[in-house]
Short mmCIF file of C-alpha atoms and ligand atoms in Angstrom, two decimals:
data_model
loop_
_atom_site.label_atom_id
_atom_site.label_comp_id
_atom_site.label_asym_id
_atom_site.label_seq_id
_atom_site.Cartn_x
_atom_site.Cartn_y
_atom_site.Cartn_z
CA MET I 1 -13.68 19.91 -16.29
CA ILE I 2 -11.96 21.06 -13.12
CA SER I 3 -8.22 20.31 -13.11
CA TRP I 4 -6.76 18.11 -10.40
CA GLN I 5 -4.52 20.99 -9.37
CA LYS I 6 -7.57 23.14 -8.73
CA LEU I 7 -9.25 20.37 -6.77
CA LEU I 8 -6.13 19.89 -4.68
CA GLY I 9 -5.90 23.67 -4.14
CA ASP I 10 -9.47 23.65 -2.85
CA SER I 11 -8.67 21.07 -0.14
CA ILE I 12 -9.51 21.92 3.38
CA SER I 13 -6.76 21.72 5.95
CA ASP I 14 -8.44 23.56 8.83
CA PRO I 15 -10.84 21.32 10.77
CA ALA I 16 -13.05 24.30 11.52
CA GLU I 17 -14.11 24.22 7.85
CA LEU I 18 -15.36 20.67 8.15
CA PRO I 19 -19.09 20.45 7.66
CA GLU I 20 -21.03 18.54 10.25
CA LEU I 21 -18.27 18.58 12.87
CA PRO I 22 -19.65 18.83 16.44
CA ARG I 23 -18.70 22.28 17.71
CA GLU I 24 -17.24 20.98 20.98
CA THR I 25 -14.67 18.84 19.20
CA VAL I 26 -13.31 21.49 16.80
CA GLU I 27 -10.62 22.64 19.19
CA GLU I 28 -9.42 19.14 19.93
CA ILE I 29 -9.26 18.26 16.28
CA GLU I 30 -7.38 21.44 15.48
CA GLU I 31 -4.85 20.43 18.10
CA VAL I 32 -4.43 17.07 16.33
CA ALA I 33 -4.14 18.72 12.93
CA ARG I 34 -1.30 20.91 14.19
CA VAL I 35 0.70 17.77 14.92
CA TYR I 36 -0.49 15.57 12.01
CA PRO I 37 -1.76 17.66 9.10
CA MET I 38 -5.23 17.27 7.66
CA ARG I 39 -5.96 17.58 3.95
CA ILE I 40 -9.32 16.68 2.49
CA ASN I 41 -9.88 17.54 -1.15
CA PRO I 42 -13.38 18.29 -2.52
CA TYR I 43 -13.67 14.86 -4.20
CA TYR I 44 -12.96 12.91 -1.02
CA LEU I 45 -15.08 15.33 1.00
CA ARG I 46 -18.07 14.55 -1.22
CA LEU I 47 -17.42 10.82 -0.83
CA MET I 48 -17.29 11.25 2.96
CA ARG I 49 -20.69 12.87 2.93
CA GLN I 50 -22.20 10.22 0.71
CA ALA I 51 -20.66 7.17 2.27
CA GLY I 52 -20.37 8.03 5.95
CA PRO I 53 -18.03 7.07 8.82
CA ALA I 54 -16.04 4.32 7.07
CA ILE I 55 -14.77 7.02 4.70
CA SER I 56 -14.63 10.03 7.02
CA ARG I 57 -12.67 8.14 9.69
CA GLN I 58 -9.85 7.75 7.22
CA ALA I 59 -9.59 11.52 6.73
CA VAL I 60 -10.84 13.39 9.80
CA PRO I 61 -8.37 13.83 12.70
CA ASP I 62 -9.21 12.10 15.96
CA ILE I 63 -8.04 13.12 19.40
CA ARG I 64 -6.77 9.60 20.03
CA GLU I 65 -3.95 10.29 17.54
CA ILE I 66 -2.16 12.53 19.98
CA ARG I 67 -3.15 10.58 23.11
CA ASP I 68 -1.67 7.34 21.77
CA ASP I 69 1.55 6.54 23.58
CA THR I 70 1.87 2.93 22.51
CA GLY I 71 3.03 3.33 18.92
CA MET I 72 6.49 3.92 17.49
CA ALA I 73 7.43 7.02 15.45
CA ASP I 74 9.20 4.87 12.86
CA PRO I 75 7.78 1.36 13.24
CA LEU I 76 9.59 -0.12 10.24
CA ASP I 77 12.95 1.44 11.19
CA GLU I 78 13.04 3.16 7.83
CA GLU I 79 15.33 5.96 8.89
CA ASN I 80 18.01 3.50 9.98
CA LEU I 81 17.69 1.55 6.76
CA SER I 82 18.23 4.64 4.61
CA PRO I 83 21.62 4.78 2.95
CA ALA I 84 20.47 8.00 1.24
CA PRO I 85 17.84 10.47 2.36
CA ASN I 86 14.30 9.19 1.64
CA LEU I 87 15.62 5.94 0.17
CA VAL I 88 15.00 2.73 2.14
CA HIS I 89 17.08 -0.31 1.24
CA LYS I 90 15.72 -3.21 3.27
CA TYR I 91 15.52 -6.12 0.86
CA PRO I 92 18.41 -7.33 -1.36
CA ASP I 93 16.97 -6.56 -4.79
CA ARG I 94 14.66 -3.57 -4.44
CA VAL I 95 14.51 -0.17 -2.80
CA LEU I 96 11.78 2.14 -1.64
CA PHE I 97 12.37 5.67 -2.90
CA LEU I 98 10.30 8.50 -1.41
CA VAL I 99 10.01 11.17 -4.08
CA SER I 100 7.12 13.29 -2.77
CA GLY I 101 6.22 14.56 0.67
CA GLN I 102 2.59 15.25 -0.10
CA CYS I 103 -0.61 13.28 -0.60
CA ALA I 104 -4.02 14.12 -2.05
CA MET I 105 -5.48 13.31 1.35
CA TYR I 106 -3.67 12.64 4.59
CA CYS I 107 -4.77 9.24 5.85
CA ARG I 108 -5.05 9.23 9.58
CA PHE I 109 -3.62 5.69 9.80
CA CYS I 110 -0.55 6.40 7.68
CA THR I 111 2.50 4.38 8.62
CA ARG I 112 4.71 7.37 7.67
CA LYS I 113 2.66 9.75 9.81
CA ARG I 114 5.92 10.98 11.35
CA LYS I 115 6.76 12.77 8.12
CA VAL I 116 4.14 12.94 5.36
CA GLY I 117 2.89 16.48 4.82
CA ARG I 118 5.29 17.72 7.52
CA PRO I 119 8.63 19.55 7.40
CA GLU I 120 10.30 16.26 8.44
CA MET I 121 9.69 14.98 4.91
CA ALA I 122 12.21 16.98 3.03
CA VAL I 123 12.12 15.93 -0.61
CA SER I 124 14.12 18.09 -2.97
CA ASP I 125 16.07 17.89 -6.22
CA SER I 126 19.13 17.07 -4.17
CA THR I 127 17.54 14.17 -2.24
CA ILE I 128 16.25 12.76 -5.51
CA ARG I 129 19.68 13.13 -7.11
CA ALA I 130 21.27 11.35 -4.14
CA GLY I 131 18.74 8.53 -4.38
CA LEU I 132 19.31 8.08 -8.09
CA ASP I 133 23.07 7.99 -7.50
CA TYR I 134 22.66 5.29 -4.85
CA ILE I 135 20.52 3.18 -7.20
CA GLU I 136 23.00 3.63 -10.01
CA LYS I 137 25.92 2.50 -7.83
CA ASN I 138 24.11 -0.57 -6.44
CA ARG I 139 23.71 -3.06 -9.18
CA GLN I 140 21.69 -5.51 -7.11
CA VAL I 141 18.76 -3.08 -7.18
CA ARG I 142 16.55 -4.49 -9.88
CA GLU I 143 13.31 -2.87 -8.79
CA VAL I 144 12.61 0.68 -7.63
CA LEU I 145 9.43 1.47 -5.77
CA LEU I 146 8.53 5.13 -5.95
CA SER I 147 6.44 6.23 -3.01
CA GLY I 148 6.15 9.09 -0.56
CA GLY I 149 3.92 10.81 0.13
CA ASP I 150 2.35 10.23 -3.21
CA PRO I 151 4.52 10.29 -6.36
CA LEU I 152 1.49 11.22 -8.46
CA LEU I 153 1.27 14.57 -6.69
CA LEU I 154 4.33 15.49 -8.65
CA GLY I 155 3.67 17.19 -11.98
CA ASP I 156 3.91 15.00 -15.08
CA ARG I 157 7.12 16.70 -16.18
CA TYR I 158 8.95 16.34 -12.91
CA LEU I 159 7.85 12.72 -12.49
CA GLU I 160 8.98 11.99 -16.03
CA LYS I 161 12.43 13.31 -15.23
CA ILE I 162 12.72 10.77 -12.41
CA LEU I 163 11.42 7.92 -14.56
CA ARG I 164 13.78 8.81 -17.42
CA SER I 165 16.74 8.90 -15.04
CA LEU I 166 15.74 5.47 -13.65
CA ARG I 167 15.41 4.02 -17.12
CA ARG I 168 18.94 5.14 -17.97
CA ILE I 169 20.23 2.75 -15.25
CA PRO I 170 20.56 -0.61 -16.99
CA HIS I 171 20.14 -2.83 -13.89
CA VAL I 172 16.78 -1.25 -12.97
CA GLU I 173 14.42 -3.79 -14.49
CA VAL I 174 11.14 -2.82 -12.97
CA ILE I 175 9.61 0.46 -11.75
CA ARG I 176 6.74 0.37 -9.37
CA ILE I 177 4.73 3.39 -8.23
CA GLY I 178 2.78 3.33 -4.96
CA THR I 179 -0.07 5.85 -5.11
CA ARG I 180 -3.39 6.45 -3.45
CA VAL I 181 -4.43 8.96 -6.06
CA PRO I 182 -6.80 6.61 -8.03
CA CYS I 183 -8.77 6.39 -4.77
CA THR I 184 -8.39 9.83 -3.20
CA LEU I 185 -8.10 12.09 -6.24
CA PRO I 186 -8.90 10.08 -9.38
CA GLN I 187 -9.04 13.28 -11.45
CA ARG I 188 -5.23 13.31 -11.23
CA VAL I 189 -5.10 10.32 -13.60
CA THR I 190 -5.33 11.98 -16.96
CA ALA I 191 -4.75 10.66 -20.49
CA GLY I 192 -1.58 12.75 -20.55
CA LEU I 193 -0.21 11.09 -17.42
CA ALA I 194 -0.94 7.64 -18.81
CA ALA I 195 0.71 8.46 -22.15
CA MET I 196 3.82 9.56 -20.26
CA LEU I 197 3.91 6.58 -17.90
CA ARG I 198 3.59 3.98 -20.65
CA LYS I 199 6.94 5.07 -22.11
CA TYR I 200 8.68 3.61 -19.04
CA HIS I 201 7.43 0.04 -19.01
CA PRO I 202 7.71 -2.38 -17.32
CA LEU I 203 5.99 -0.04 -14.87
CA TYR I 204 3.57 -1.32 -12.24
CA ILE I 205 1.23 0.70 -10.05
CA ASN I 206 0.10 -0.39 -6.65
CA THR I 207 -2.75 1.68 -5.44
CA HIS I 208 -4.60 1.70 -2.12
CA PHE I 209 -8.32 1.31 -1.56
CA ASN I 210 -9.75 0.41 1.82
CA HIS I 211 -13.52 0.33 1.36
CA PRO I 212 -15.97 -0.68 -1.35
CA ALA I 213 -17.54 2.82 -1.25
CA GLU I 214 -14.24 4.17 -2.58
CA ILE I 215 -14.77 2.32 -5.88
CA THR I 216 -16.69 5.14 -7.52
CA PRO I 217 -17.22 5.74 -11.25
CA GLU I 218 -14.35 8.28 -11.08
CA ALA I 219 -11.97 5.80 -9.38
CA SER I 220 -12.96 3.12 -11.83
CA GLY I 221 -12.33 5.53 -14.73
CA ALA I 222 -8.86 6.36 -13.36
CA CYS I 223 -7.98 2.71 -13.12
CA ALA I 224 -9.24 2.07 -16.66
CA ILE I 225 -6.98 4.83 -18.05
CA LEU I 226 -3.97 3.23 -16.32
CA ALA I 227 -4.89 -0.35 -17.25
CA ASP I 228 -5.49 0.69 -20.86
CA ALA I 229 -1.92 2.05 -20.86
CA GLY I 230 -0.74 -1.47 -20.13
CA ILE I 231 0.06 -0.76 -16.51
CA PRO I 232 -0.57 -3.77 -14.24
CA LEU I 233 -2.50 -2.53 -11.18
CA GLY I 234 -2.30 -3.91 -7.67
CA CYS I 235 -3.87 -2.80 -4.41
CA GLN I 236 -2.50 -2.54 -0.88
CA THR I 237 -5.37 -2.42 1.59
CA VAL I 238 -4.85 -1.75 5.29
CA LEU I 239 -7.11 -3.54 7.73
CA LEU I 240 -8.65 -0.81 9.87
CA ARG I 241 -10.87 -1.07 12.94
CA GLY I 242 -14.28 0.48 12.40
CA ILE I 243 -13.63 0.91 8.69
CA ASN I 244 -13.14 -2.43 6.97
CA ASP I 245 -12.55 -5.03 9.70
CA ASP I 246 -15.33 -7.19 8.43
CA LYS I 247 -15.23 -10.20 6.11
CA GLU I 248 -18.12 -9.15 3.90
CA ILE I 249 -16.72 -5.61 3.47
CA ILE I 250 -13.32 -6.95 2.51
CA ARG I 251 -14.78 -9.55 0.15
CA ASP I 252 -16.93 -6.92 -1.52
CA LEU I 253 -13.90 -4.60 -1.81
CA MET I 254 -11.66 -7.32 -3.31
CA CYS I 255 -14.30 -8.39 -5.85
CA ARG I 256 -14.92 -4.81 -6.88
CA LEU I 257 -11.20 -4.21 -7.33
CA VAL I 258 -10.91 -7.20 -9.67
CA ARG I 259 -13.80 -5.80 -11.70
CA ILE I 260 -11.90 -2.55 -12.28
CA ARG I 261 -8.78 -4.54 -13.23
CA VAL I 262 -6.93 -4.05 -9.98
CA LYS I 263 -5.39 -7.24 -8.53
CA PRO I 264 -5.51 -7.25 -4.71
CA TYR I 265 -1.86 -7.51 -3.64
CA TYR I 266 -1.51 -7.05 0.10
CA LEU I 267 -3.98 -6.85 2.93
CA PHE I 268 -1.90 -5.27 5.71
CA GLN I 269 -2.08 -5.69 9.40
CA ALA I 270 -1.80 -2.04 10.50
CA ASP I 271 1.74 -1.02 11.45
CA LEU I 272 2.63 0.15 14.98
CA ALA I 273 2.92 3.79 13.91
CA ARG I 274 2.40 6.22 16.73
CA GLY I 275 -1.02 7.85 16.60
CA THR I 276 -2.74 4.94 14.93
CA ASP I 277 -3.43 2.63 17.84
CA HIS I 278 -7.21 3.05 17.61
CA PHE I 279 -7.18 1.61 14.10
CA ARG I 280 -5.37 -1.62 14.85
CA THR I 281 -7.25 -4.93 14.76
CA PRO I 282 -6.36 -8.26 16.43
CA ILE I 283 -4.37 -10.61 14.14
CA ASP I 284 -7.27 -13.07 14.32
CA THR I 285 -9.49 -10.64 12.51
CA GLY I 286 -7.29 -10.71 9.45
CA LEU I 287 -6.86 -14.47 9.58
CA ALA I 288 -10.63 -14.98 9.79
CA ILE I 289 -11.10 -12.69 6.79
CA MET I 290 -8.54 -14.73 4.85
CA ARG I 291 -10.37 -17.96 5.71
CA HIS I 292 -13.52 -16.34 4.42
CA LEU I 293 -11.86 -15.44 1.11
CA ILE I 294 -9.66 -18.45 0.33
CA GLY I 295 -11.58 -20.95 -1.75
CA ARG I 296 -14.86 -19.11 -1.39
CA THR I 297 -14.03 -16.48 -3.96
CA SER I 298 -11.81 -16.27 -6.99
CA GLY I 299 -8.10 -16.52 -6.35
CA LEU I 300 -7.84 -13.24 -8.30
CA ALA I 301 -9.65 -11.55 -5.41
CA VAL I 302 -7.43 -12.99 -2.67
CA PRO I 303 -4.62 -10.75 -1.44
CA THR I 304 -1.70 -11.82 0.76
CA PHE I 305 -2.38 -10.88 4.40
CA ALA I 306 0.87 -9.53 5.69
CA VAL I 307 2.45 -7.95 8.70
CA ASP I 308 5.47 -5.71 8.28
CA ALA I 309 7.83 -6.72 11.08
CA PRO I 310 8.46 -3.89 13.55
CA GLY I 311 12.11 -2.87 13.47
CA GLY I 312 12.61 -3.46 9.77
CA GLY I 313 12.29 -7.24 9.55
CA GLY I 314 10.26 -7.02 6.40
CA LYS I 315 6.83 -8.15 5.29
CA ILE I 316 5.80 -11.63 6.36
CA PRO I 317 2.72 -13.38 4.93
CA LEU I 318 0.18 -14.56 7.49
CA THR I 319 -1.87 -17.48 6.24
CA PRO I 320 -4.57 -19.38 8.11
CA GLU I 321 -3.30 -22.79 9.22
CA TYR I 322 -4.40 -25.50 6.80
CA ILE I 323 -1.62 -27.98 7.54
CA ARG I 324 -2.46 -30.51 10.28
CA SER I 325 0.65 -32.68 9.96
CA LEU I 326 3.50 -33.31 7.63
CA ASP I 327 5.74 -36.38 7.76
CA GLU I 328 7.59 -38.52 5.26
CA GLN I 329 4.41 -40.43 4.38
CA SER I 330 1.88 -37.71 4.00
CA LEU I 331 0.64 -34.21 4.31
CA ARG I 332 -2.61 -33.94 6.21
CA PHE I 333 -4.56 -30.76 5.97
CA THR I 334 -8.02 -29.26 6.01
CA ASN I 335 -9.54 -27.77 2.91
CA TYR I 336 -11.23 -24.38 2.71
CA GLN I 337 -14.47 -25.97 3.98
CA GLY I 338 -12.69 -27.34 7.01
CA LEU I 339 -12.84 -30.95 5.72
CA PRO I 340 -9.84 -33.22 6.40
CA CYS I 341 -7.77 -34.07 3.29
CA SER I 342 -4.42 -35.73 2.69
CA TYR I 343 -1.77 -35.96 0.01
CA PRO I 344 0.84 -38.74 -0.13
CA ASN I 345 4.26 -37.19 0.35
CA PRO I 346 6.59 -38.06 -2.56
CA SER I 347 9.86 -39.65 -1.49
CA LYS I 348 13.03 -37.58 -1.25
CA THR I 349 15.29 -40.30 -2.74
CA PRO I 350 16.86 -39.51 -6.12
CA GLU I 351 15.84 -42.88 -7.67
CA THR I 352 12.24 -41.77 -7.69
CA GLY I 353 13.07 -38.44 -9.23
CA ALA I 354 11.95 -36.46 -6.21
CA ALA I 355 13.61 -33.22 -5.20
CA THR I 356 16.83 -33.53 -3.23
CA ASP I 357 18.97 -31.15 -1.32
CA ALA I 358 21.87 -31.74 -3.72
CA PRO I 359 23.72 -28.54 -4.62
CA GLU I 360 23.09 -29.02 -8.35
CA GLU I 361 19.35 -29.01 -7.83
CA GLY I 362 18.85 -25.48 -8.88
CA ARG I 363 20.69 -25.98 -12.16
CA ARG I 364 18.82 -29.19 -12.97
CA LEU I 365 15.54 -27.44 -12.48
CA GLY I 366 16.58 -24.75 -14.88
CA CYS I 367 17.11 -21.99 -12.34
CA SER I 368 20.34 -20.09 -12.36
C1 PLP L 401 7.14 -2.92 1.22
C2 PLP L 401 8.52 -2.58 0.86
C3 PLP L 401 9.10 -3.08 -0.32
C4 PLP L 401 8.30 -3.92 -1.30
O1 PLP L 401 8.00 -5.17 -0.80
P1 PLP L 401 7.22 -6.18 -1.74
O2 PLP L 401 6.99 -7.36 -0.88
O3 PLP L 401 8.10 -6.47 -2.91
O4 PLP L 401 5.95 -5.53 -2.18
C5 PLP L 401 10.38 -2.72 -0.59
N1 PLP L 401 11.10 -2.01 0.25
C6 PLP L 401 10.63 -1.58 1.43
C7 PLP L 401 11.50 -0.76 2.33
C8 PLP L 401 9.30 -1.84 1.79
O5 PLP L 401 8.79 -1.36 2.91
S1 SF4 L 402 -1.73 8.32 0.69
FE1 SF4 L 402 -0.33 6.79 1.55
S2 SF4 L 402 1.49 7.97 2.17
FE2 SF4 L 402 -0.22 9.42 1.89
S3 SF4 L 402 -1.13 9.68 3.90
FE3 SF4 L 402 -2.28 8.05 2.85
S4 SF4 L 402 -1.27 6.13 3.49
FE4 SF4 L 402 0.17 7.86 3.97
#
């Protein structure tokens, strides 16, 4: 079997090597790739050929990337929210820690386009040390999300050093790895990797599939290895124009994910990253897709549709409007079929045992 390192080494990064590229566009695409690097490994290249535009548009540069002047270099204000290099502390109890600058394939819609695969993304022993120090000093950090780039492009040994250091910090309860490798280079997920990862539980992996054609036997095998190691798997899908902005495609994708033991976690409205304007869909598209999923398919297959607020405001769930009115007497709403329903609103008075705004409420309910 070919090793993942060999597959990665055989990636193409010069658009001129792309098969089936119209000659007149080569120069334009090379211009794009000089700004935003291209990397397509042999596995993903084969998938592109088999499955067509929905797959190739994720990987092949497009001239619109450098003509887009609407986006923002850093839409989520990550650089300003970084108390240490490559560490983003936005929410009170968790941090995003970028530990790799590379990916198995450079997605054209990447929100971190400004730095992945480029010199701007300087990850080194010293940035990792600084990030670990920050986490150690900040006891409110109970979850660490390793991302990048793709953390699984690090070698097993190097990644293990990071995991071991995190596990030495008592207040770090949960480790989460964000990786697209199960989708873009499933050969990277080896038995050896899984045996190493399982020593650092509770460890979660959120992966990233965007189209049902990406759920190949290889991808399914990679997810099985991870799930068999007791790693809960989630998926963060990005809604992309011309790729998956269709309710049947998304439903098919979500159901297939559940079948390979991956729980759909987020469906993202595409961020305002510069160079990705041509991928963004109207908010209504996502809401209509959610209406199509909720109630019509298993709750296991329903992700949270979310928008990450520009400027660092955080992820906000977007849910179709089911509530028609809410007053002291009743909640009136429509169900998933659009039929009117109502629910009598329990009274707020303590005599009836209903919830109150009293300060002791939390304690009485058993929360601390
Ligand atoms: C997305 C993100 C997280 C994780 O958010 P969840 O809603 O817990 O998945 C944490 N930190 C940053 C900076 C993020 O962008
Ligand atoms: S794998 Fe993730 S970080 Fe890497 S290019 Fe794709 S979206 Fe960006």
